[in-house]
Amino acid sequence: MLGKPGCHLCDDARAIVTEVLADYPAVTFEEQSILDDAGLLDEYAEEIPVVLIDGRVHTIWRVDPARLRKALG
């Protein structure tokens, strides 16, 4: 997940992703701040949080738990 500190949407997305991933123990979760990478900041400054699956954008802003489960299943 791409986000940044102090982002309330990122906090919401993290909570949903963590909850969904409890059903998928083999799936790992990594979070990266866009503030740590100028390229990511340029690309996603107005679109965080960004949830990626296998390096591809799955969703931005709001995470739908059912859609995430379907993508992981």
mmCIF file of N, CA and C in Angstrom:
data_model
loop_
_atom_site.group_PDB
_atom_site.id
_atom_site.type_symbol
_atom_site.label_atom_id
_atom_site.label_comp_id
_atom_site.label_asym_id
_atom_site.label_seq_id
_atom_site.Cartn_x
_atom_site.Cartn_y
_atom_site.Cartn_z
ATOM 1 N N MET A 1 0.838 -1.160 0.000
ATOM 2 C CA MET A 1 0.000 0.000 0.000
ATOM 3 C C MET A 1 0.890 1.232 0.000
ATOM 4 N N LEU A 2 0.526 2.187 -0.815
ATOM 5 C CA LEU A 2 1.214 3.464 -0.847
ATOM 6 C C LEU A 2 0.371 4.482 -0.108
ATOM 7 N N GLY A 3 1.003 5.248 0.746
ATOM 8 C CA GLY A 3 0.299 6.264 1.514
ATOM 9 C C GLY A 3 1.280 7.261 2.069
ATOM 10 N N LYS A 4 0.877 7.939 3.140
ATOM 11 C CA LYS A 4 1.784 8.853 3.823
ATOM 12 C C LYS A 4 1.291 9.039 5.254
ATOM 13 N N PRO A 5 2.188 9.434 6.139
ATOM 14 C CA PRO A 5 1.804 9.656 7.527
ATOM 15 C C PRO A 5 0.739 10.754 7.630
ATOM 16 N N GLY A 6 -0.191 10.564 8.559
ATOM 17 C CA GLY A 6 -1.219 11.561 8.793
ATOM 18 C C GLY A 6 -2.388 11.517 7.829
ATOM 19 N N CYS A 7 -2.424 10.542 6.959
ATOM 20 C CA CYS A 7 -3.496 10.407 5.960
ATOM 21 C C CYS A 7 -4.610 9.544 6.554
ATOM 22 N N HIS A 8 -5.775 10.158 6.811
ATOM 23 C CA HIS A 8 -6.865 9.390 7.421
ATOM 24 C C HIS A 8 -7.419 8.319 6.490
ATOM 25 N N LEU A 9 -7.422 8.563 5.189
ATOM 26 C CA LEU A 9 -7.866 7.529 4.252
ATOM 27 C C LEU A 9 -6.906 6.346 4.254
ATOM 28 N N CYS A 10 -5.616 6.639 4.461
ATOM 29 C CA CYS A 10 -4.625 5.573 4.545
ATOM 30 C C CYS A 10 -4.864 4.727 5.791
ATOM 31 N N ASP A 11 -5.197 5.378 6.890
ATOM 32 C CA ASP A 11 -5.514 4.648 8.120
ATOM 33 C C ASP A 11 -6.712 3.736 7.910
ATOM 34 N N ASP A 12 -7.750 4.257 7.241
ATOM 35 C CA ASP A 12 -8.947 3.452 6.961
ATOM 36 C C ASP A 12 -8.601 2.269 6.051
ATOM 37 N N ALA A 13 -7.826 2.528 5.006
ATOM 38 C CA ALA A 13 -7.451 1.470 4.064
ATOM 39 C C ALA A 13 -6.613 0.408 4.752
ATOM 40 N N ARG A 14 -5.664 0.823 5.574
ATOM 41 C CA ARG A 14 -4.810 -0.117 6.301
ATOM 42 C C ARG A 14 -5.657 -1.046 7.172
ATOM 43 N N ALA A 15 -6.635 -0.496 7.848
ATOM 44 C CA ALA A 15 -7.493 -1.305 8.712
ATOM 45 C C ALA A 15 -8.266 -2.344 7.905
ATOM 46 N N ILE A 16 -8.792 -1.953 6.763
ATOM 47 C CA ILE A 16 -9.549 -2.893 5.925
ATOM 48 C C ILE A 16 -8.632 -3.957 5.344
ATOM 49 N N VAL A 17 -7.493 -3.547 4.821
ATOM 50 C CA VAL A 17 -6.549 -4.508 4.244
ATOM 51 C C VAL A 17 -6.092 -5.501 5.306
ATOM 52 N N THR A 18 -5.764 -5.008 6.485
ATOM 53 C CA THR A 18 -5.325 -5.889 7.570
ATOM 54 C C THR A 18 -6.414 -6.882 7.944
ATOM 55 N N GLU A 19 -7.645 -6.409 8.013
ATOM 56 C CA GLU A 19 -8.773 -7.292 8.339
ATOM 57 C C GLU A 19 -8.958 -8.370 7.272
ATOM 58 N N VAL A 20 -8.931 -7.979 6.005
ATOM 59 C CA VAL A 20 -9.111 -8.937 4.909
ATOM 60 C C VAL A 20 -7.957 -9.938 4.882
ATOM 61 N N LEU A 21 -6.739 -9.465 5.073
ATOM 62 C CA LEU A 21 -5.579 -10.350 4.986
ATOM 63 C C LEU A 21 -5.517 -11.365 6.118
ATOM 64 N N ALA A 22 -6.286 -11.169 7.160
ATOM 65 C CA ALA A 22 -6.355 -12.169 8.220
ATOM 66 C C ALA A 22 -6.859 -13.507 7.666
ATOM 67 N N ASP A 23 -7.623 -13.448 6.574
ATOM 68 C CA ASP A 23 -8.136 -14.665 5.933
ATOM 69 C C ASP A 23 -7.171 -15.238 4.893
ATOM 70 N N TYR A 24 -6.053 -14.556 4.671
ATOM 71 C CA TYR A 24 -5.076 -14.964 3.665
ATOM 72 C C TYR A 24 -3.674 -14.944 4.280
ATOM 73 N N PRO A 25 -3.363 -15.909 5.146
ATOM 74 C CA PRO A 25 -2.088 -15.866 5.871
ATOM 75 C C PRO A 25 -0.850 -15.935 4.984
ATOM 76 N N ALA A 26 -0.968 -16.426 3.779
ATOM 77 C CA ALA A 26 0.191 -16.521 2.893
ATOM 78 C C ALA A 26 0.494 -15.197 2.178
ATOM 79 N N VAL A 27 -0.426 -14.244 2.258
ATOM 80 C CA VAL A 27 -0.249 -12.964 1.584
ATOM 81 C C VAL A 27 0.458 -11.994 2.517
ATOM 82 N N THR A 28 1.474 -11.336 2.002
ATOM 83 C CA THR A 28 2.205 -10.357 2.809
ATOM 84 C C THR A 28 1.700 -8.950 2.510
ATOM 85 N N PHE A 29 1.860 -8.082 3.490
ATOM 86 C CA PHE A 29 1.426 -6.691 3.368
ATOM 87 C C PHE A 29 2.620 -5.789 3.614
ATOM 88 N N GLU A 30 2.853 -4.890 2.679
ATOM 89 C CA GLU A 30 3.923 -3.906 2.819
ATOM 90 C C GLU A 30 3.318 -2.528 2.606
ATOM 91 N N GLU A 31 3.843 -1.573 3.350
ATOM 92 C CA GLU A 31 3.374 -0.203 3.217
ATOM 93 C C GLU A 31 4.573 0.695 2.932
ATOM 94 N N GLN A 32 4.394 1.630 2.011
ATOM 95 C CA GLN A 32 5.463 2.556 1.661
ATOM 96 C C GLN A 32 4.896 3.972 1.629
ATOM 97 N N SER A 33 5.634 4.897 2.215
ATOM 98 C CA SER A 33 5.245 6.306 2.183
ATOM 99 C C SER A 33 5.686 6.920 0.858
ATOM 100 N N ILE A 34 4.771 7.625 0.214
ATOM 101 C CA ILE A 34 5.125 8.308 -1.029
ATOM 102 C C ILE A 34 6.099 9.448 -0.757
ATOM 103 N N LEU A 35 6.214 9.867 0.502
ATOM 104 C CA LEU A 35 7.139 10.946 0.851
ATOM 105 C C LEU A 35 8.595 10.497 0.770
ATOM 106 N N ASP A 36 8.810 9.185 0.748
ATOM 107 C CA ASP A 36 10.167 8.633 0.698
ATOM 108 C C ASP A 36 10.682 8.417 -0.723
ATOM 109 N N ASP A 37 9.861 8.705 -1.722
ATOM 110 C CA ASP A 37 10.235 8.435 -3.109
ATOM 111 C C ASP A 37 9.645 9.535 -3.996
ATOM 112 N N ALA A 38 10.501 10.362 -4.584
ATOM 113 C CA ALA A 38 10.037 11.492 -5.390
ATOM 114 C C ALA A 38 9.161 11.043 -6.563
ATOM 115 N N GLY A 39 9.494 9.911 -7.158
ATOM 116 C CA GLY A 39 8.700 9.402 -8.274
ATOM 117 C C GLY A 39 7.297 9.019 -7.847
ATOM 118 N N LEU A 40 7.194 8.332 -6.706
ATOM 119 C CA LEU A 40 5.875 7.960 -6.192
ATOM 120 C C LEU A 40 5.079 9.195 -5.781
ATOM 121 N N LEU A 41 5.765 10.162 -5.194
ATOM 122 C CA LEU A 41 5.098 11.399 -4.800
ATOM 123 C C LEU A 41 4.525 12.112 -6.013
ATOM 124 N N ASP A 42 5.302 12.206 -7.077
ATOM 125 C CA ASP A 42 4.818 12.847 -8.308
ATOM 126 C C ASP A 42 3.628 12.103 -8.902
ATOM 127 N N GLU A 43 3.695 10.791 -8.890
ATOM 128 C CA GLU A 43 2.654 9.986 -9.537
ATOM 129 C C GLU A 43 1.374 9.870 -8.714
ATOM 130 N N TYR A 44 1.503 9.777 -7.386
ATOM 131 C CA TYR A 44 0.345 9.448 -6.557
ATOM 132 C C TYR A 44 -0.026 10.495 -5.515
ATOM 133 N N ALA A 45 0.514 11.695 -5.603
ATOM 134 C CA ALA A 45 0.287 12.706 -4.568
ATOM 135 C C ALA A 45 -1.195 12.937 -4.271
ATOM 136 N N GLU A 46 -2.035 12.863 -5.276
ATOM 137 C CA GLU A 46 -3.468 13.129 -5.098
ATOM 138 C C GLU A 46 -4.312 11.856 -5.092
ATOM 139 N N GLU A 47 -3.687 10.693 -5.053
ATOM 140 C CA GLU A 47 -4.444 9.452 -5.192
ATOM 141 C C GLU A 47 -4.219 8.459 -4.062
ATOM 142 N N ILE A 48 -3.732 8.886 -2.918
ATOM 143 C CA ILE A 48 -3.469 7.923 -1.856
ATOM 144 C C ILE A 48 -4.701 7.738 -0.986
ATOM 145 N N PRO A 49 -4.825 6.587 -0.409
ATOM 146 C CA PRO A 49 -3.951 5.431 -0.498
ATOM 147 C C PRO A 49 -4.132 4.678 -1.812
ATOM 148 N N VAL A 50 -3.076 3.989 -2.180
ATOM 149 C CA VAL A 50 -3.088 3.134 -3.358
ATOM 150 C C VAL A 50 -2.789 1.718 -2.889
ATOM 151 N N VAL A 51 -3.676 0.801 -3.185
ATOM 152 C CA VAL A 51 -3.448 -0.603 -2.854
ATOM 153 C C VAL A 51 -3.021 -1.305 -4.133
ATOM 154 N N LEU A 52 -1.870 -1.949 -4.051
ATOM 155 C CA LEU A 52 -1.342 -2.690 -5.189
ATOM 156 C C LEU A 52 -1.362 -4.180 -4.875
ATOM 157 N N ILE A 53 -1.624 -4.960 -5.881
ATOM 158 C CA ILE A 53 -1.539 -6.418 -5.771
ATOM 159 C C ILE A 53 -0.563 -6.870 -6.843
ATOM 160 N N ASP A 54 0.496 -7.520 -6.415
ATOM 161 C CA ASP A 54 1.546 -7.970 -7.326
ATOM 162 C C ASP A 54 2.076 -6.818 -8.179
ATOM 163 N N GLY A 55 2.229 -5.641 -7.564
ATOM 164 C CA GLY A 55 2.797 -4.498 -8.253
ATOM 165 C C GLY A 55 1.852 -3.728 -9.150
ATOM 166 N N ARG A 56 0.604 -4.160 -9.237
ATOM 167 C CA ARG A 56 -0.384 -3.492 -10.089
ATOM 168 C C ARG A 56 -1.434 -2.816 -9.221
ATOM 169 N N VAL A 57 -1.869 -1.632 -9.632
ATOM 170 C CA VAL A 57 -2.862 -0.885 -8.862
ATOM 171 C C VAL A 57 -4.170 -1.662 -8.819
ATOM 172 N N HIS A 58 -4.627 -1.912 -7.604
ATOM 173 C CA HIS A 58 -5.925 -2.566 -7.389
ATOM 174 C C HIS A 58 -6.992 -1.507 -7.140
ATOM 175 N N THR A 59 -6.682 -0.537 -6.296
ATOM 176 C CA THR A 59 -7.654 0.499 -5.971
ATOM 177 C C THR A 59 -6.953 1.730 -5.415
ATOM 178 N N ILE A 60 -7.644 2.850 -5.508
ATOM 179 C CA ILE A 60 -7.164 4.079 -4.886
ATOM 180 C C ILE A 60 -8.267 4.639 -3.990
ATOM 181 N N TRP A 61 -7.887 5.430 -3.053
ATOM 182 C CA TRP A 61 -8.731 6.132 -2.096
ATOM 183 C C TRP A 61 -9.450 5.223 -1.109
ATOM 184 N N ARG A 62 -10.424 4.489 -1.546
ATOM 185 C CA ARG A 62 -11.230 3.658 -0.633
ATOM 186 C C ARG A 62 -11.113 2.187 -1.034
ATOM 187 N N VAL A 63 -10.986 1.340 -0.011
ATOM 188 C CA VAL A 63 -10.840 -0.100 -0.251
ATOM 189 C C VAL A 63 -12.179 -0.775 0.005
ATOM 190 N N ASP A 64 -12.650 -1.509 -0.978
ATOM 191 C CA ASP A 64 -13.867 -2.303 -0.839
ATOM 192 C C ASP A 64 -13.439 -3.706 -0.413
ATOM 193 N N PRO A 65 -13.797 -4.124 0.808
ATOM 194 C CA PRO A 65 -13.350 -5.431 1.300
ATOM 195 C C PRO A 65 -13.752 -6.595 0.393
ATOM 196 N N ALA A 66 -14.963 -6.570 -0.128
ATOM 197 C CA ALA A 66 -15.425 -7.675 -0.986
ATOM 198 C C ALA A 66 -14.608 -7.718 -2.280
ATOM 199 N N ARG A 67 -14.333 -6.575 -2.852
ATOM 200 C CA ARG A 67 -13.544 -6.526 -4.091
ATOM 201 C C ARG A 67 -12.115 -7.003 -3.836
ATOM 202 N N LEU A 68 -11.553 -6.618 -2.697
ATOM 203 C CA LEU A 68 -10.201 -7.068 -2.352
ATOM 204 C C LEU A 68 -10.174 -8.576 -2.148
ATOM 205 N N ARG A 69 -11.157 -9.111 -1.456
ATOM 206 C CA ARG A 69 -11.217 -10.574 -1.253
ATOM 207 C C ARG A 69 -11.303 -11.301 -2.600
ATOM 208 N N LYS A 70 -12.127 -10.782 -3.495
ATOM 209 C CA LYS A 70 -12.276 -11.409 -4.807
ATOM 210 C C LYS A 70 -10.951 -11.391 -5.573
ATOM 211 N N ALA A 71 -10.226 -10.287 -5.495
ATOM 212 C CA ALA A 71 -8.942 -10.174 -6.192
ATOM 213 C C ALA A 71 -7.906 -11.122 -5.597
ATOM 214 N N LEU A 72 -7.983 -11.354 -4.293
ATOM 215 C CA LEU A 72 -7.019 -12.239 -3.643
ATOM 216 C C LEU A 72 -7.402 -13.706 -3.773
ATOM 217 N N GLY A 73 -8.681 -13.961 -3.985
ATOM 218 C CA GLY A 73 -9.167 -15.339 -4.063
ATOM 219 C C GLY A 73 -8.894 -15.928 -5.381
#
